[in-house]
Each structure stands twice: as structure tokens, then as C-alpha cells.
mmCIF file with all atom_site columns, C-alpha atoms in Angstrom:
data_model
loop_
_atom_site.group_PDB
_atom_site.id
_atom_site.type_symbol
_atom_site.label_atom_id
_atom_site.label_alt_id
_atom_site.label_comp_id
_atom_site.label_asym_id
_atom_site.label_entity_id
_atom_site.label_seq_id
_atom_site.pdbx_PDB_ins_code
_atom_site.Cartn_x
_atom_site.Cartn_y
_atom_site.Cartn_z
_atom_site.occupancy
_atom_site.B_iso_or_equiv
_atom_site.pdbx_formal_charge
_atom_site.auth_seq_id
_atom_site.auth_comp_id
_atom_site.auth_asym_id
_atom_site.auth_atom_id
_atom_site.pdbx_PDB_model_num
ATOM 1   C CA . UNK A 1 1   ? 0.000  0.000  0.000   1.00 69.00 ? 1   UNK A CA 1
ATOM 2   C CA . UNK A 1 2   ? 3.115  2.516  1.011   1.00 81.00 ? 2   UNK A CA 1
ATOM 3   C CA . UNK A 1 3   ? 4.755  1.854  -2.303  1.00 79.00 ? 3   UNK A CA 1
ATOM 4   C CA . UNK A 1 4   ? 1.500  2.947  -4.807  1.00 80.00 ? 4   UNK A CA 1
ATOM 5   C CA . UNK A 1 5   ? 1.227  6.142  -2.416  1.00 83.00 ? 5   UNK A CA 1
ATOM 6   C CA . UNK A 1 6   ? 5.229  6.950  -3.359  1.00 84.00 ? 6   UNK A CA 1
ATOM 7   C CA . UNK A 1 7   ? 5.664  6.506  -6.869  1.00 84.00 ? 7   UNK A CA 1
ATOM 8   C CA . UNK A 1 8   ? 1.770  8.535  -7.150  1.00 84.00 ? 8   UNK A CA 1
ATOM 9   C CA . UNK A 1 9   ? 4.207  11.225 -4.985  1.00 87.00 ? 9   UNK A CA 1
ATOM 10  C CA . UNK A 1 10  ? 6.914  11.146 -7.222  1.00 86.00 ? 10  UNK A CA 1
ATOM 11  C CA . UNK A 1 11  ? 5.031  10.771 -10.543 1.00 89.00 ? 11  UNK A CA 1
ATOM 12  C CA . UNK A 1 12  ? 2.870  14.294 -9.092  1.00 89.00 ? 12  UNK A CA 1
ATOM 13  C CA . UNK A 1 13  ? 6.439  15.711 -8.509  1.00 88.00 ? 13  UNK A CA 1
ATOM 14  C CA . UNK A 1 14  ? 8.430  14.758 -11.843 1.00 86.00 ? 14  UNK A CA 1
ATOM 15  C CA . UNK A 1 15  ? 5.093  16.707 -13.241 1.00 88.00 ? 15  UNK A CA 1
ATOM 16  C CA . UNK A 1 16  ? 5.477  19.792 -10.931 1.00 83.00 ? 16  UNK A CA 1
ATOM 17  C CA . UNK A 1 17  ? 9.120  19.985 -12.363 1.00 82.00 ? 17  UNK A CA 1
ATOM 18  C CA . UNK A 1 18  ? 8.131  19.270 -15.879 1.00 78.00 ? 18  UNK A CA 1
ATOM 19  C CA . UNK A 1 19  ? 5.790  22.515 -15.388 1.00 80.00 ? 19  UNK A CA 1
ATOM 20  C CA . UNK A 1 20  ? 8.280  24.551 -13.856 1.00 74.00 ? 20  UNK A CA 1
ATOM 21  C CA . UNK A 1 21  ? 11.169 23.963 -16.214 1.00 71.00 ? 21  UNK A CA 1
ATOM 22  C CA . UNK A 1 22  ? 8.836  24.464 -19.144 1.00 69.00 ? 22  UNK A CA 1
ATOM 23  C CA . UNK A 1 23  ? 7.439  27.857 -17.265 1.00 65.00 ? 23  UNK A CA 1
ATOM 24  C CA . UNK A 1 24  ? 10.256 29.405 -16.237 1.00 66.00 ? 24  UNK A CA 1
ATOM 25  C CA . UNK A 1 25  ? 13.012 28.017 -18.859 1.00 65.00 ? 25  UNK A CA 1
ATOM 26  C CA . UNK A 1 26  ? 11.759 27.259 -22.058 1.00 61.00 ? 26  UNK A CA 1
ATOM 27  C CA . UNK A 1 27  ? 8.279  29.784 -22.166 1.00 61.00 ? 27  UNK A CA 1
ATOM 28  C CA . UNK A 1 28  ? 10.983 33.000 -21.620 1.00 61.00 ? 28  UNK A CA 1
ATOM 29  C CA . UNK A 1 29  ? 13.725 31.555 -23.905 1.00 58.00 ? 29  UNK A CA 1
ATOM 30  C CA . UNK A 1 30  ? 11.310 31.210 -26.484 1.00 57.00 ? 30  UNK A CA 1
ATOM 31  C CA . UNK A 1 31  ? 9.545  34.770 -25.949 1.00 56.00 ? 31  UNK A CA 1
ATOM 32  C CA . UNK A 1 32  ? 12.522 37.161 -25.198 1.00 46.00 ? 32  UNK A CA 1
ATOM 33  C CA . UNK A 1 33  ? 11.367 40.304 -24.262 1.00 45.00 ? 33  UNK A CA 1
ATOM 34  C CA . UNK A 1 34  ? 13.335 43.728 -23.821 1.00 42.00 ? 34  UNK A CA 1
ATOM 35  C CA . UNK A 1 35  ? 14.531 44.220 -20.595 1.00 45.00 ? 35  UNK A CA 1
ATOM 36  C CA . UNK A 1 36  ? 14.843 48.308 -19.920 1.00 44.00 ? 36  UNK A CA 1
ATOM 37  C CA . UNK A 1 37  ? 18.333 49.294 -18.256 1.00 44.00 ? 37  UNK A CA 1
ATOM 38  C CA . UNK A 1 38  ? 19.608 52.289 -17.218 1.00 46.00 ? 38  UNK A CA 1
ATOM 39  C CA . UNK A 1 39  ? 23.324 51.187 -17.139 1.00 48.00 ? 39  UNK A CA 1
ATOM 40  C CA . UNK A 1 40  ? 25.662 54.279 -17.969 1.00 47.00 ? 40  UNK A CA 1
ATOM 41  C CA . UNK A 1 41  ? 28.168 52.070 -19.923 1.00 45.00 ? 41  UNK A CA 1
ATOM 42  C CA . UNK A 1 42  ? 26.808 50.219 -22.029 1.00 46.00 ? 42  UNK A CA 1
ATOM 43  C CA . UNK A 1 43  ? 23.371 52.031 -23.685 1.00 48.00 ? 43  UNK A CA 1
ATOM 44  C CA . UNK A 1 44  ? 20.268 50.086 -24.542 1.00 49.00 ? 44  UNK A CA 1
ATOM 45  C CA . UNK A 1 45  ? 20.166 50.060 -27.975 1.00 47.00 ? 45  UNK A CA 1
ATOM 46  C CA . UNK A 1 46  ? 24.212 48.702 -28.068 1.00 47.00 ? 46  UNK A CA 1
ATOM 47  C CA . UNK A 1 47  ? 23.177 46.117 -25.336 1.00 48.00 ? 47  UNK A CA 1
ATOM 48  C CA . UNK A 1 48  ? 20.562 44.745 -27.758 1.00 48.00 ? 48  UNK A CA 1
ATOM 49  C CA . UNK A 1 49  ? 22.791 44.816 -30.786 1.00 47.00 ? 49  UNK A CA 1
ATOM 50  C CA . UNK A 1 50  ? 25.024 42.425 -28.576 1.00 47.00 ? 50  UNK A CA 1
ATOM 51  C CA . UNK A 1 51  ? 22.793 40.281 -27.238 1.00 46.00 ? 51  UNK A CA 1
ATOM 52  C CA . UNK A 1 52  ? 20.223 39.695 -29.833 1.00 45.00 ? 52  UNK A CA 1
ATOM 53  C CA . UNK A 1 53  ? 19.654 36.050 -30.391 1.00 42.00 ? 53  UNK A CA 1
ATOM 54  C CA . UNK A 1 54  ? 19.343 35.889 -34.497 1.00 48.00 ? 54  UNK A CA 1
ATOM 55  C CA . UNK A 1 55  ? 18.594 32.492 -36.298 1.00 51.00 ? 55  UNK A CA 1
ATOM 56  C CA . UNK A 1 56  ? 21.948 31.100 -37.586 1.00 57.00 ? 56  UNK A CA 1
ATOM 57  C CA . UNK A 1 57  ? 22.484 28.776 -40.370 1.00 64.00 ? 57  UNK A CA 1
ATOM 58  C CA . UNK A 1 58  ? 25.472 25.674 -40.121 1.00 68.00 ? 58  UNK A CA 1
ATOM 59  C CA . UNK A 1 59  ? 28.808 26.378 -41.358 1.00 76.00 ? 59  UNK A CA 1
ATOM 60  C CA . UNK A 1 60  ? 32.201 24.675 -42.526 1.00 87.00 ? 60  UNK A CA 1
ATOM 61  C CA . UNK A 1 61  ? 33.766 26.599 -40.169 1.00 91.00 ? 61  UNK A CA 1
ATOM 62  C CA . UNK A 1 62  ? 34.259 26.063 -36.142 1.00 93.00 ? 62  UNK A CA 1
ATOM 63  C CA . UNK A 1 63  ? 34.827 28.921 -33.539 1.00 93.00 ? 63  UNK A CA 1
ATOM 64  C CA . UNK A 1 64  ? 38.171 28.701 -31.073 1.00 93.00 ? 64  UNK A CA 1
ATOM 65  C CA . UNK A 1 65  ? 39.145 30.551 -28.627 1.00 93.00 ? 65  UNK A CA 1
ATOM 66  C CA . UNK A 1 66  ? 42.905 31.309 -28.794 1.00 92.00 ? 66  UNK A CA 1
ATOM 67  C CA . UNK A 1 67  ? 43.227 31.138 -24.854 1.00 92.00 ? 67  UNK A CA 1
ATOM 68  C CA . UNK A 1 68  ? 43.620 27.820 -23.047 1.00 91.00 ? 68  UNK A CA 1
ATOM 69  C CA . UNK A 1 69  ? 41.180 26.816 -20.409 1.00 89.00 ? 69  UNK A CA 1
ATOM 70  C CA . UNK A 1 70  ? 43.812 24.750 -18.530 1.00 90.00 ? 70  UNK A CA 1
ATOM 71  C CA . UNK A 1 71  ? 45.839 27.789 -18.128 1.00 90.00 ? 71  UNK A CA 1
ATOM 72  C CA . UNK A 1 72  ? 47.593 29.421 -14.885 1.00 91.00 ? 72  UNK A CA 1
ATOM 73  C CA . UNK A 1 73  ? 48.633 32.534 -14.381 1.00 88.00 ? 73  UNK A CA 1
ATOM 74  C CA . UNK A 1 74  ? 49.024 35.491 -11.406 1.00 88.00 ? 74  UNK A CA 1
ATOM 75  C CA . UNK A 1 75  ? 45.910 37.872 -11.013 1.00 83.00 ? 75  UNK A CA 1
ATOM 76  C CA . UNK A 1 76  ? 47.182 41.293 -11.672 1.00 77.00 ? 76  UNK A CA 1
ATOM 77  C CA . UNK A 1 77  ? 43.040 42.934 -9.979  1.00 66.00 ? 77  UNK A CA 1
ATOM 78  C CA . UNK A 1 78  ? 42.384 41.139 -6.831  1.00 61.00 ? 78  UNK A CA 1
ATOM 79  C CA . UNK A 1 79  ? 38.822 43.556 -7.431  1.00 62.00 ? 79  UNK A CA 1
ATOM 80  C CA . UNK A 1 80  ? 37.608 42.017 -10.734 1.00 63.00 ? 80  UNK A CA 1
ATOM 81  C CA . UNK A 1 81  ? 33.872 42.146 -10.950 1.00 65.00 ? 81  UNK A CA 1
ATOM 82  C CA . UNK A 1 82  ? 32.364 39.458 -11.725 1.00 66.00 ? 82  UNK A CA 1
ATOM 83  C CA . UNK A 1 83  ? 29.153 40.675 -12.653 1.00 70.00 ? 83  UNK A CA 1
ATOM 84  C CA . UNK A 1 84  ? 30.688 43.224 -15.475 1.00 80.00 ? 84  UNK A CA 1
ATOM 85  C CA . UNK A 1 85  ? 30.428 42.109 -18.956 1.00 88.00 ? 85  UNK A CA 1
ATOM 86  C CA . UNK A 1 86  ? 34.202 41.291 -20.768 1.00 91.00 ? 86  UNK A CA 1
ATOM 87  C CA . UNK A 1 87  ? 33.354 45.251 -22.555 1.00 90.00 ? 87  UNK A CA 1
ATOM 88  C CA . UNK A 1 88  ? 33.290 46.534 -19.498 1.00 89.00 ? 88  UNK A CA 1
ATOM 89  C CA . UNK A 1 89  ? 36.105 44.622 -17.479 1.00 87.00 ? 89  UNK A CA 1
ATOM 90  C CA . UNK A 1 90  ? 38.379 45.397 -20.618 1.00 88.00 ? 90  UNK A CA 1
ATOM 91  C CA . UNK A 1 91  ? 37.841 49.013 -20.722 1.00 86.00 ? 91  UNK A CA 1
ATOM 92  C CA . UNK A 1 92  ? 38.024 49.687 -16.887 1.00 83.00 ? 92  UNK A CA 1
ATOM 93  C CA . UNK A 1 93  ? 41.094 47.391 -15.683 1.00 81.00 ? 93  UNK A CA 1
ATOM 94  C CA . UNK A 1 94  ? 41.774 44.980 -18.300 1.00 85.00 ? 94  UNK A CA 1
ATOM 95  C CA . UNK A 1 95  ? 41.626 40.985 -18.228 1.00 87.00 ? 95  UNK A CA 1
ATOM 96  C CA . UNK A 1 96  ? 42.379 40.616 -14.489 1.00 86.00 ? 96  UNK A CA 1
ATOM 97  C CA . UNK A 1 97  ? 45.188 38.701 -15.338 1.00 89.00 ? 97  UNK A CA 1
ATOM 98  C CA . UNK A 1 98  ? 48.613 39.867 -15.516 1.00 88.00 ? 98  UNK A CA 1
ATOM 99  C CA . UNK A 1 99  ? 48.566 38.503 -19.420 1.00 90.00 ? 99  UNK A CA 1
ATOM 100 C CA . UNK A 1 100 ? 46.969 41.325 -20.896 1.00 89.00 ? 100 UNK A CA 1
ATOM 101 C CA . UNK A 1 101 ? 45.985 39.013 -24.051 1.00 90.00 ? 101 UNK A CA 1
ATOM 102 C CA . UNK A 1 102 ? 43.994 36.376 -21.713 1.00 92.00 ? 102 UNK A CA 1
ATOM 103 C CA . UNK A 1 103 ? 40.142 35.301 -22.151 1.00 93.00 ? 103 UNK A CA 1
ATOM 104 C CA . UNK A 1 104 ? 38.252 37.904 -19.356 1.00 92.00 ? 104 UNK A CA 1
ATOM 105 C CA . UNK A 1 105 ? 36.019 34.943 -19.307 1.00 91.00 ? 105 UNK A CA 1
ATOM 106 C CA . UNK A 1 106 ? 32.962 37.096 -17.993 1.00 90.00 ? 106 UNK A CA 1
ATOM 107 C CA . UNK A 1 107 ? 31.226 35.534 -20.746 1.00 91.00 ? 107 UNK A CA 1
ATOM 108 C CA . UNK A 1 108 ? 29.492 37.968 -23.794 1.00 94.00 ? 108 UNK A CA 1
ATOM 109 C CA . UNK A 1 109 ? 30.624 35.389 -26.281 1.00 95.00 ? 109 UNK A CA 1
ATOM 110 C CA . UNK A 1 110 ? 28.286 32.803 -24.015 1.00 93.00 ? 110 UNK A CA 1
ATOM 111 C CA . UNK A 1 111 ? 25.311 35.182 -24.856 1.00 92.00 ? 111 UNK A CA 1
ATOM 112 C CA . UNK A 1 112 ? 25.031 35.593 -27.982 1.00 94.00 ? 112 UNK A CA 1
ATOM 113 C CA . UNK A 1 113 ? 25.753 32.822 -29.167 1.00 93.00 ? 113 UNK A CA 1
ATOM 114 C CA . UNK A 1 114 ? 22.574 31.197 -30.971 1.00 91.00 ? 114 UNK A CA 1
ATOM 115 C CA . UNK A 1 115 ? 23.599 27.321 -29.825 1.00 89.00 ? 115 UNK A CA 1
ATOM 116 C CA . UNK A 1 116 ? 24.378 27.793 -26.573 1.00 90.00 ? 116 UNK A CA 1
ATOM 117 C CA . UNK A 1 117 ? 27.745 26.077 -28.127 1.00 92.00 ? 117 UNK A CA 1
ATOM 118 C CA . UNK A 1 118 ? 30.406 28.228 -25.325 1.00 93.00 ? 118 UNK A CA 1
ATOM 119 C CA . UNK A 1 119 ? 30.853 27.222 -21.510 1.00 92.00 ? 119 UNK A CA 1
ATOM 120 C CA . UNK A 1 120 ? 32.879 28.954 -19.101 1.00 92.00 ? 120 UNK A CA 1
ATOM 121 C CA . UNK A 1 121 ? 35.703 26.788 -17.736 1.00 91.00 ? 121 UNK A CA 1
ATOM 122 C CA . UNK A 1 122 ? 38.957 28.522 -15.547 1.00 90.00 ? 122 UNK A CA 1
ATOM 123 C CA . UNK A 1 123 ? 37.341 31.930 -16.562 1.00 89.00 ? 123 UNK A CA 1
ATOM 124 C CA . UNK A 1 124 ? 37.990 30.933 -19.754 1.00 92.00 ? 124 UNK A CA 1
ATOM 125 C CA . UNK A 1 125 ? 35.446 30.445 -22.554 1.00 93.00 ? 125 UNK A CA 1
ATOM 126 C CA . UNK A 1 126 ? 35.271 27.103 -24.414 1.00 92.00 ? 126 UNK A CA 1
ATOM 127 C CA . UNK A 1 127 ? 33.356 26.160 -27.389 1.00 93.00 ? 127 UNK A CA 1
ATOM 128 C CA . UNK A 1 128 ? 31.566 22.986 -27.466 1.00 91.00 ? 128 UNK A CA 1
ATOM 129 C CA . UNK A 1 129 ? 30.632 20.507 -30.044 1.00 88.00 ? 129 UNK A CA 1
ATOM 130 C CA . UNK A 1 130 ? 27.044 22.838 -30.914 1.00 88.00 ? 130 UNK A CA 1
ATOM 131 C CA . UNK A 1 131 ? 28.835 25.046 -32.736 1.00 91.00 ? 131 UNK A CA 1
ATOM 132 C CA . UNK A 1 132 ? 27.606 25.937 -36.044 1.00 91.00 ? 132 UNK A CA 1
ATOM 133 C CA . UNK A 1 133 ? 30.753 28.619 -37.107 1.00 92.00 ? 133 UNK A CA 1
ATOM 134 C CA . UNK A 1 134 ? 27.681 31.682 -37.373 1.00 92.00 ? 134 UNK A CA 1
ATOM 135 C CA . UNK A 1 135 ? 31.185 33.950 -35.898 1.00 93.00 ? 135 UNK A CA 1
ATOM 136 C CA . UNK A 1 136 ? 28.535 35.937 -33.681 1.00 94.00 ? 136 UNK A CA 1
ATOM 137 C CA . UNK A 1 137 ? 31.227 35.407 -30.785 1.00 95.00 ? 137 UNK A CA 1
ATOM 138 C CA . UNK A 1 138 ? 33.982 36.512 -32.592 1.00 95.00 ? 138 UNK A CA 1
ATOM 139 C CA . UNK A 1 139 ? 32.183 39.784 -32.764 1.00 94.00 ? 139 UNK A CA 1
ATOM 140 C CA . UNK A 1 140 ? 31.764 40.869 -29.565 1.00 95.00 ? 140 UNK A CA 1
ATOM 141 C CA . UNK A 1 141 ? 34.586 39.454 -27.951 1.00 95.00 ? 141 UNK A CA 1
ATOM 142 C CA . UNK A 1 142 ? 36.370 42.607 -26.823 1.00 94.00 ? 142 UNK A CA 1
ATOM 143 C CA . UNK A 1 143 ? 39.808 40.642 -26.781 1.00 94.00 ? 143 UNK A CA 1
ATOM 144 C CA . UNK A 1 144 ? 39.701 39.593 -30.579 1.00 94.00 ? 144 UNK A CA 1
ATOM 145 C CA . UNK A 1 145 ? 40.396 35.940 -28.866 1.00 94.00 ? 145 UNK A CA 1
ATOM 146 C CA . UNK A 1 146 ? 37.612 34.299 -31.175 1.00 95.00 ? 146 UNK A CA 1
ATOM 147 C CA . UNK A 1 147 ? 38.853 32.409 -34.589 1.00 93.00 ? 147 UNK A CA 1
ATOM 148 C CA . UNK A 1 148 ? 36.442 30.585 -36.810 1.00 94.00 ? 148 UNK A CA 1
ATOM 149 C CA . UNK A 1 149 ? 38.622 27.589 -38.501 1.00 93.00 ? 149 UNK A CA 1
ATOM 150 C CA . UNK A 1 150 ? 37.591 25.158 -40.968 1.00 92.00 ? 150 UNK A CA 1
ATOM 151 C CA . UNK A 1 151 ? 36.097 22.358 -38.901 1.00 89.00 ? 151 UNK A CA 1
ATOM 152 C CA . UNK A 1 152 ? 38.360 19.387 -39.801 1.00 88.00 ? 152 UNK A CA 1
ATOM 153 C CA . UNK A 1 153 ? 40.993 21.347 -38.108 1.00 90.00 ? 153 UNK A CA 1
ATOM 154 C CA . UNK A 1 154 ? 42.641 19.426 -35.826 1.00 89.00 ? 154 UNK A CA 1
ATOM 155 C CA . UNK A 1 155 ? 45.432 21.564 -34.109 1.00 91.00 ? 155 UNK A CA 1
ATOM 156 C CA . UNK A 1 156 ? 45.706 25.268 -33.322 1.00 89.00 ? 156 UNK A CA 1
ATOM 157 C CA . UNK A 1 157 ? 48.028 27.561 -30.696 1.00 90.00 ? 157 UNK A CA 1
ATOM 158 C CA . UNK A 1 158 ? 45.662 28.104 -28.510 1.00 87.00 ? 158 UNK A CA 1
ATOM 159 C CA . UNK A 1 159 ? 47.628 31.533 -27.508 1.00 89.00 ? 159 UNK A CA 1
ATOM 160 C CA . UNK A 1 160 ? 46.610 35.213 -28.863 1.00 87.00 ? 160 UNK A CA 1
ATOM 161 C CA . UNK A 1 161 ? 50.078 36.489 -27.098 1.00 87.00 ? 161 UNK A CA 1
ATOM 162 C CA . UNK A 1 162 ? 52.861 37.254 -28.912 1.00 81.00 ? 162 UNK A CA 1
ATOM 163 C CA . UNK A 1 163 ? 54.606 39.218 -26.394 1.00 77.00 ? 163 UNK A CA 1
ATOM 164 C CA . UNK A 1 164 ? 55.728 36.331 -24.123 1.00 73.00 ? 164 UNK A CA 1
ATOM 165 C CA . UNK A 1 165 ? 58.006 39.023 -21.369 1.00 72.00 ? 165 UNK A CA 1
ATOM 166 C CA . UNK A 1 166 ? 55.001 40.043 -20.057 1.00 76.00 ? 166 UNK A CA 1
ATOM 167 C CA . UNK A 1 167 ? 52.817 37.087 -18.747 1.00 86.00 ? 167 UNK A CA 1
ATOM 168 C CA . UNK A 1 168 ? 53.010 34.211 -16.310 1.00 89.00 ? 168 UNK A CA 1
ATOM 169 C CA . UNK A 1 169 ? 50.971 32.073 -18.370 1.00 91.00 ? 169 UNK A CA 1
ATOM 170 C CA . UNK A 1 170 ? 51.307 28.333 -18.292 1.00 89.00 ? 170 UNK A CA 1
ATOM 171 C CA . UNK A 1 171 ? 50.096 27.675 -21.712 1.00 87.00 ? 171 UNK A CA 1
ATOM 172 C CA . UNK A 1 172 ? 52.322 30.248 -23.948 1.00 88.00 ? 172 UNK A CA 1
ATOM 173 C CA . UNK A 1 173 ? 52.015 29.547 -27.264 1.00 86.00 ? 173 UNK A CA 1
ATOM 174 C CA . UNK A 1 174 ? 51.677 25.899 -27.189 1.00 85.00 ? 174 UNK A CA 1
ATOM 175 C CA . UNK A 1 175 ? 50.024 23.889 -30.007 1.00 86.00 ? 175 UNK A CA 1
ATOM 176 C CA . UNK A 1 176 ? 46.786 21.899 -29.183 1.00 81.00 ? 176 UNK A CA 1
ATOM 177 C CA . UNK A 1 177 ? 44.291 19.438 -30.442 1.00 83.00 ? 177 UNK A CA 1
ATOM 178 C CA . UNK A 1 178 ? 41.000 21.068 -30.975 1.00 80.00 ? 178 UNK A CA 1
ATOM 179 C CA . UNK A 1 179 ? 39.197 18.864 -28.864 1.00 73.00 ? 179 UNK A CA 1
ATOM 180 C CA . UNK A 1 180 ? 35.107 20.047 -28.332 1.00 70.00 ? 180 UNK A CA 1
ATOM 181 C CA . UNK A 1 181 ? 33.705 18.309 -25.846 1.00 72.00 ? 181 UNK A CA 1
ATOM 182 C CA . UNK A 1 182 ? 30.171 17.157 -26.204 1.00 70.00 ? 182 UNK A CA 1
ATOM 183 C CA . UNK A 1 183 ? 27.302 19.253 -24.417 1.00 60.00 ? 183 UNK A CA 1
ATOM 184 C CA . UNK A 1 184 ? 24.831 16.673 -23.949 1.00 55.00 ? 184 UNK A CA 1
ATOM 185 C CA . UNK A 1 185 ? 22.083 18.185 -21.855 1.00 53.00 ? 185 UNK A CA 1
ATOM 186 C CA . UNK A 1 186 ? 21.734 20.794 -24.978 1.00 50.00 ? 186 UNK A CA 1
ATOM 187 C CA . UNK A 1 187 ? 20.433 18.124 -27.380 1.00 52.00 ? 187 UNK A CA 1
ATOM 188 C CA . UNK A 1 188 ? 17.482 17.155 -24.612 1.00 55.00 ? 188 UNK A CA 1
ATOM 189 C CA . UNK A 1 189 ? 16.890 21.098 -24.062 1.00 53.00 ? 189 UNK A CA 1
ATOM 190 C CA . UNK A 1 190 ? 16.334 21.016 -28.201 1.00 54.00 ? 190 UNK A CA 1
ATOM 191 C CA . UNK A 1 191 ? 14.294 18.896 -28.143 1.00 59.00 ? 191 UNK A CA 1
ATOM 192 C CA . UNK A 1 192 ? 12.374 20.173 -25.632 1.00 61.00 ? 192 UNK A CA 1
ATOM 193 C CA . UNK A 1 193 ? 12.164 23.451 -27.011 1.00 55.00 ? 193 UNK A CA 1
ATOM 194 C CA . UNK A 1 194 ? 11.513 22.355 -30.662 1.00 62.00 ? 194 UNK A CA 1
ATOM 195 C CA . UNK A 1 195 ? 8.115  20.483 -29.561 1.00 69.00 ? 195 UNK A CA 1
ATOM 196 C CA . UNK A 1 196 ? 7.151  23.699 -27.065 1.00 66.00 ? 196 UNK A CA 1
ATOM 197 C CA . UNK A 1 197 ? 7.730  26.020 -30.159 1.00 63.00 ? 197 UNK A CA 1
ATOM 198 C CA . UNK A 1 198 ? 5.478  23.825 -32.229 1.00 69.00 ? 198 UNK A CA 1
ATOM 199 C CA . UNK A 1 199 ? 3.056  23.864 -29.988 1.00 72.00 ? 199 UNK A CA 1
ATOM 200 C CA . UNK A 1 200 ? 2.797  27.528 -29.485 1.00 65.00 ? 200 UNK A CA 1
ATOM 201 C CA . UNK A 1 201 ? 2.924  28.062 -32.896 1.00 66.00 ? 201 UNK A CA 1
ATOM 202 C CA . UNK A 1 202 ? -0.294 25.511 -33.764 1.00 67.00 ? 202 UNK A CA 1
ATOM 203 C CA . UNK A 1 203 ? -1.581 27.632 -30.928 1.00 68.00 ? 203 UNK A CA 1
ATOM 204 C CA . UNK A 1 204 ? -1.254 30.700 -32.806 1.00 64.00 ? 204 UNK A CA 1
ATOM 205 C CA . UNK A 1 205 ? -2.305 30.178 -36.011 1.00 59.00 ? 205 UNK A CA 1
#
């Protein structure tokens, strides 16, 4: 008799969640509404040409970031923000690292990009196997730190420095294998969103 009574309290539940997550995840990613600001730095209508989400179609090419995520190096702002945007950070004290060519790693490449295909790992972006090479990381990234490649590409120098005096860095210059690890929970949140979207728009018509 106690088992029926659990699983009908965990059945109720996995619903509850299955609500939420489609309420307050995939409803607001699918309608993206303007959000007014009064921030001084950056002004609305820049903010939006930034982080507009446009409908991207697959290329040959792959994004990289020339700065290694397994890196180490000495923090030159023991204040760094973390709530700033890379724009910001750059323009007001730099990359917080004493490598002035490092990944800020405050993440504006992460928001516009239309795959969700970048992760932050070390403060360092990283792009994932989503990628489709649309480049609209490349363009905001304040550090110029973004490269689309073609995407048989197997090695890079994952290193935008050139000036190796001036920087503690562990990972100088050194040649990788362009390795993109696989972002598995995006292909379930596709899906997800795909049959929402369809729905909605049956809804609509």
C-alpha cells in the first residue's frame, strides 16, 4: 500500500518539475522580451545589438578561442567584478590577469551565441561541439580571442600572445588538439524546445 502512495508522490512531482522547467526556462527563452536598463556604460540600444539572439544557419567553419582553459597565471586585480560584462572589465582594468591578451572569461561570447555552443571553464570560454561557425562570438569578444577555422581542423596555438616578457601564463604559445567536448544536456533542451515552439505556434495560427 506505502509503495502505490510513493511513486503517485513522485510521478505528481516529476510533473510539478516538468511545469516549472517548461514555465520558467523554455516559455521566456522562447519569448525574449526587452529588458529596460539604465546602465551608464553600455546604452540600450548597443546592449541589444550584442545580445540579440538571431537564427543562424550551419557552417564549414568552427569557432576557437585562442586562450587555453587549462591555463595558470598570477591575477594582476584582486577587485575584478564578476558581474561586469568582458566590454566593461576590458575598458576599466583589463583581463584581471597579468597577461593582458587572456580570455576575461565574464562571458558575452556565451550570450550571444545562438547554440548555446560556449561554456565557461577557468574563466575561460570554451566552445563545445554545438557550434555551427555563425562567428557571432567573434564579434563581440572585446579581446579579438575568437577564430572561426575550418572544422576538420585538428590543431591550433591556442595563444593570442605574442609578447611572451610580459605574462606568467602556463600555456604560452603551445600547439593543441582542438578537442570540443560534447554538451549533452543541450540536445534534450532542443528537443524540448523544438516540440514547445510547435506547440505555441499551432496555438497561434
Amino acid at each position: 500500500m506505502i509503495l502505490p502512495i510513493i511513486l503517485f508522490i513522485v510521478i505528481i512531482l516529476a510533473i510539478a518539475m516538468l511545469i516549472m522547467f517548461s514555465v520558467y526556462i523554455l516559455l521566456p527563452s522562447i519569448n525574449i522580451q526587452e529588458e529596460n536598463s539604465d546602465d551608464p556604460v553600455i546604452p540600450q540600444k548597443s546592449k541589444q545589438s550584442i545580445f540579440t539572439i538571431q537564427k543562424i544557419q550551419k557552417t564549414e567553419l568552427k569557432a576557437v578561442v585562442l586562450c587555453s582553459c587549462n591555463k595558470s597565471l598570477n591575477l594582476k586585480h584582486s577587485n575584478f567584478n564578476e558581474s561586469n560584462t568582458c566590454f566593461m572589465a576590458k575598458n576599466s582594468m583589463g583581463t584581471g590577469y597579468d597577461c593582458p591578451f587572456a580570455c576575461i572569461g565574464l562571458g558575452d561570447c556565451m550570450k550571444v551565441c545562438p547554440q548555446t555552443a560556449i561554456i565557461i571553464e577557468n574563466n575561460t570560454a570554451l566552445v563545445t561541439d554545438n557550434c555551427c561557425g555563425c562567428g557571432k562570438c567573434a564579434e563581440v569578444c572585446p579581446q579579438k580571442l575568437i577564430k572561426l577555422v575550418p572544422a576538420l581542423q585538428k590543431t591550433i596555438v591556442l595563444c593570442n600572445n605574442d609578447n611572451q616578457e610580459y605574462t606568467s601564463c602556463s600555456e604560452i604559445q603551445k600547439e593543441k588538439n582542438i578537442e570540443r567536448i560534447e554538451k549533452k544536456d543541450f540536445k534534450i533542451y532542443s528537443k524540448c524546445y523544438k516540440i514547445i515552439k510547435n506547440i505555441k505556434n499551432k496555438l497561434l495560427k
